Amino acid sequence: MDFHERVRALFTHHGIERAHFVGGGVVSDLVEVATTAPDLVASLTLVCPMSVLQTLVRDLVVPFSIVSGDRGKAAEMIDRALAAASRPNRFVLADYEPLVWTDVVRERVDEIRSALLSFLVGLDQGTGPRPMAL
């Protein structure tokens, strides 16, 4: 079973229609879900991803944002990828170069929280997932 099929089965089991996805570092599984099963994804936020393809940014149909550092190879790669984006939504962590093993959220929690909330509040509330009763 592919990853997006497992996510779909999990959502079905729990009665989840769609969700906001957030992840960092190696984000290939999240990207797979967003590109192969966009009906499950209300939005996608990548926090200091280690790879982002220009084609992904250009072809992604779900709302997305990227939180990144302003230094290093990852920042340069994200700069190139977002240059092709028609709707870039990027929040830059000043004076920061995350590495694969970096706990970005622990180190910059307030800035990342602010970026996530700003992005989510700016989305069209009419197209987001419905709140669930837990």
Short mmCIF file of C-alpha atoms in Angstrom, two decimals:
data_model
loop_
_atom_site.label_atom_id
_atom_site.label_comp_id
_atom_site.label_asym_id
_atom_site.label_seq_id
_atom_site.Cartn_x
_atom_site.Cartn_y
_atom_site.Cartn_z
CA MET A 1 0.00 0.00 0.00
CA ASP A 2 1.43 3.38 -1.02
CA PHE A 3 1.80 6.08 1.63
CA HIS A 4 -1.09 8.17 0.28
CA GLU A 5 -3.31 5.04 0.32
CA ARG A 6 -2.43 4.45 3.98
CA VAL A 7 -3.27 8.08 4.77
CA ARG A 8 -6.59 7.72 2.94
CA ALA A 9 -7.40 4.54 4.91
CA LEU A 10 -6.49 6.26 8.18
CA PHE A 11 -8.66 9.27 7.34
CA THR A 12 -11.58 7.06 6.33
CA HIS A 13 -11.28 5.04 9.54
CA HIS A 14 -11.39 8.19 11.67
CA GLY A 15 -13.94 10.10 9.58
CA ILE A 16 -11.45 12.76 8.49
CA GLU A 17 -12.30 14.39 5.18
CA ARG A 18 -9.20 16.57 4.70
CA ALA A 19 -6.40 17.95 6.85
CA HIS A 20 -3.64 20.52 6.94
CA PHE A 21 -0.25 18.81 6.58
CA VAL A 22 2.97 20.16 8.10
CA GLY A 23 6.37 18.51 7.98
CA GLY A 24 10.05 19.20 7.71
CA GLY A 25 13.38 17.76 6.77
CA VAL A 26 12.82 14.93 4.32
CA VAL A 27 9.31 15.66 3.04
CA SER A 28 8.92 13.17 0.20
CA ASP A 29 5.96 11.36 1.83
CA LEU A 30 4.07 14.61 2.38
CA VAL A 31 4.78 15.71 -1.16
CA GLU A 32 3.52 12.34 -2.41
CA VAL A 33 0.21 12.79 -0.59
CA ALA A 34 -0.18 16.39 -1.82
CA THR A 35 0.48 15.44 -5.44
CA THR A 36 -1.23 12.04 -5.71
CA ALA A 37 -4.16 12.61 -3.35
CA PRO A 38 -4.78 16.38 -3.22
CA ASP A 39 -8.38 15.78 -2.16
CA LEU A 40 -7.01 14.78 1.28
CA VAL A 41 -4.83 17.89 1.69
CA ALA A 42 -6.34 21.21 2.77
CA SER A 43 -2.85 22.77 2.78
CA LEU A 44 0.80 21.80 2.91
CA THR A 45 3.48 23.58 4.91
CA LEU A 46 7.10 22.50 4.58
CA VAL A 47 9.36 23.56 7.46
CA CYS A 48 13.00 23.75 6.39
CA PRO A 49 12.69 20.98 3.80
CA MET A 50 15.90 19.40 2.57
CA SER A 51 14.57 19.17 -0.99
CA VAL A 52 11.98 21.04 -3.03
CA LEU A 53 11.64 20.59 -6.77
CA GLN A 54 10.70 23.47 -9.06
CA THR A 55 8.15 21.20 -10.76
CA LEU A 56 6.51 20.46 -7.41
CA VAL A 57 6.12 24.12 -6.59
CA ARG A 58 4.83 24.90 -10.06
CA ASP A 59 2.40 21.96 -10.29
CA LEU A 60 1.12 21.67 -6.72
CA VAL A 61 -2.63 22.35 -6.65
CA VAL A 62 -3.10 22.59 -2.88
CA PRO A 63 -2.26 25.77 -0.95
CA PHE A 64 1.30 25.56 0.33
CA SER A 65 3.88 27.50 2.28
CA ILE A 66 7.54 27.02 3.02
CA VAL A 67 9.40 28.05 6.16
CA SER A 68 13.14 28.15 5.56
CA GLY A 69 16.42 29.52 6.74
CA ASP A 70 18.16 32.28 4.82
CA ARG A 71 21.54 30.56 4.49
CA GLY A 72 22.98 27.39 3.04
CA LYS A 73 22.29 25.01 0.19
CA ALA A 74 18.67 24.36 1.23
CA ALA A 75 17.88 28.10 1.15
CA GLU A 76 19.46 28.41 -2.30
CA MET A 77 17.47 25.43 -3.58
CA ILE A 78 14.24 26.89 -2.20
CA ASP A 79 15.06 30.27 -3.79
CA ARG A 80 15.40 28.56 -7.19
CA ALA A 81 12.23 26.51 -6.74
CA LEU A 82 10.10 29.46 -5.64
CA ALA A 83 11.35 31.60 -8.53
CA ALA A 84 9.09 29.43 -10.72
CA ALA A 85 6.11 29.67 -8.37
CA SER A 86 3.13 31.77 -9.32
CA ARG A 87 2.08 32.09 -5.69
CA PRO A 88 5.07 31.74 -3.38
CA ASN A 89 4.27 31.79 0.31
CA ARG A 90 7.56 31.76 2.16
CA PHE A 91 8.56 32.72 5.65
CA VAL A 92 12.31 33.14 6.14
CA LEU A 93 14.05 32.48 9.45
CA ALA A 94 16.70 35.22 9.59
CA ASP A 95 20.32 34.29 10.19
CA TYR A 96 19.55 30.56 10.11
CA GLU A 97 20.93 27.52 8.30
CA PRO A 98 19.13 24.32 9.29
CA LEU A 99 20.89 21.01 8.85
CA VAL A 100 19.31 17.56 8.41
CA TRP A 101 19.58 16.82 12.14
CA THR A 102 18.45 20.26 13.32
CA ASP A 103 15.32 20.45 15.48
CA VAL A 104 14.09 23.59 13.76
CA VAL A 105 10.83 23.86 15.69
CA ARG A 106 12.60 23.59 19.04
CA GLU A 107 15.08 26.27 18.04
CA ARG A 108 12.63 28.71 16.41
CA VAL A 109 9.22 27.76 17.79
CA ASP A 110 7.75 31.27 18.08
CA GLU A 111 8.65 32.26 14.53
CA ILE A 112 7.37 28.99 13.08
CA ARG A 113 4.13 29.21 15.06
CA SER A 114 3.62 32.74 13.76
CA ALA A 115 4.31 31.67 10.16
CA LEU A 116 1.92 28.70 10.36
CA LEU A 117 -0.90 30.67 11.92
CA SER A 118 -0.46 33.53 9.46
CA PHE A 119 -0.61 31.12 6.53
CA LEU A 120 -3.61 29.17 7.83
CA VAL A 121 -5.60 32.30 8.72
CA GLY A 122 -5.00 33.61 5.21
CA LEU A 123 -6.53 30.54 3.54
CA ASP A 124 -10.05 30.63 2.17
CA GLN A 125 -12.11 29.43 5.13
CA GLY A 126 -14.84 28.14 2.83
CA THR A 127 -12.59 25.52 1.22
CA GLY A 128 -10.84 24.20 4.32
CA PRO A 129 -11.68 21.03 6.18
CA ARG A 130 -14.74 21.05 8.40
CA PRO A 131 -14.07 21.01 12.13
CA MET A 132 -14.46 17.58 13.69
CA ALA A 133 -16.23 16.66 16.90
CA LEU A 134 -13.78 14.64 18.96
#
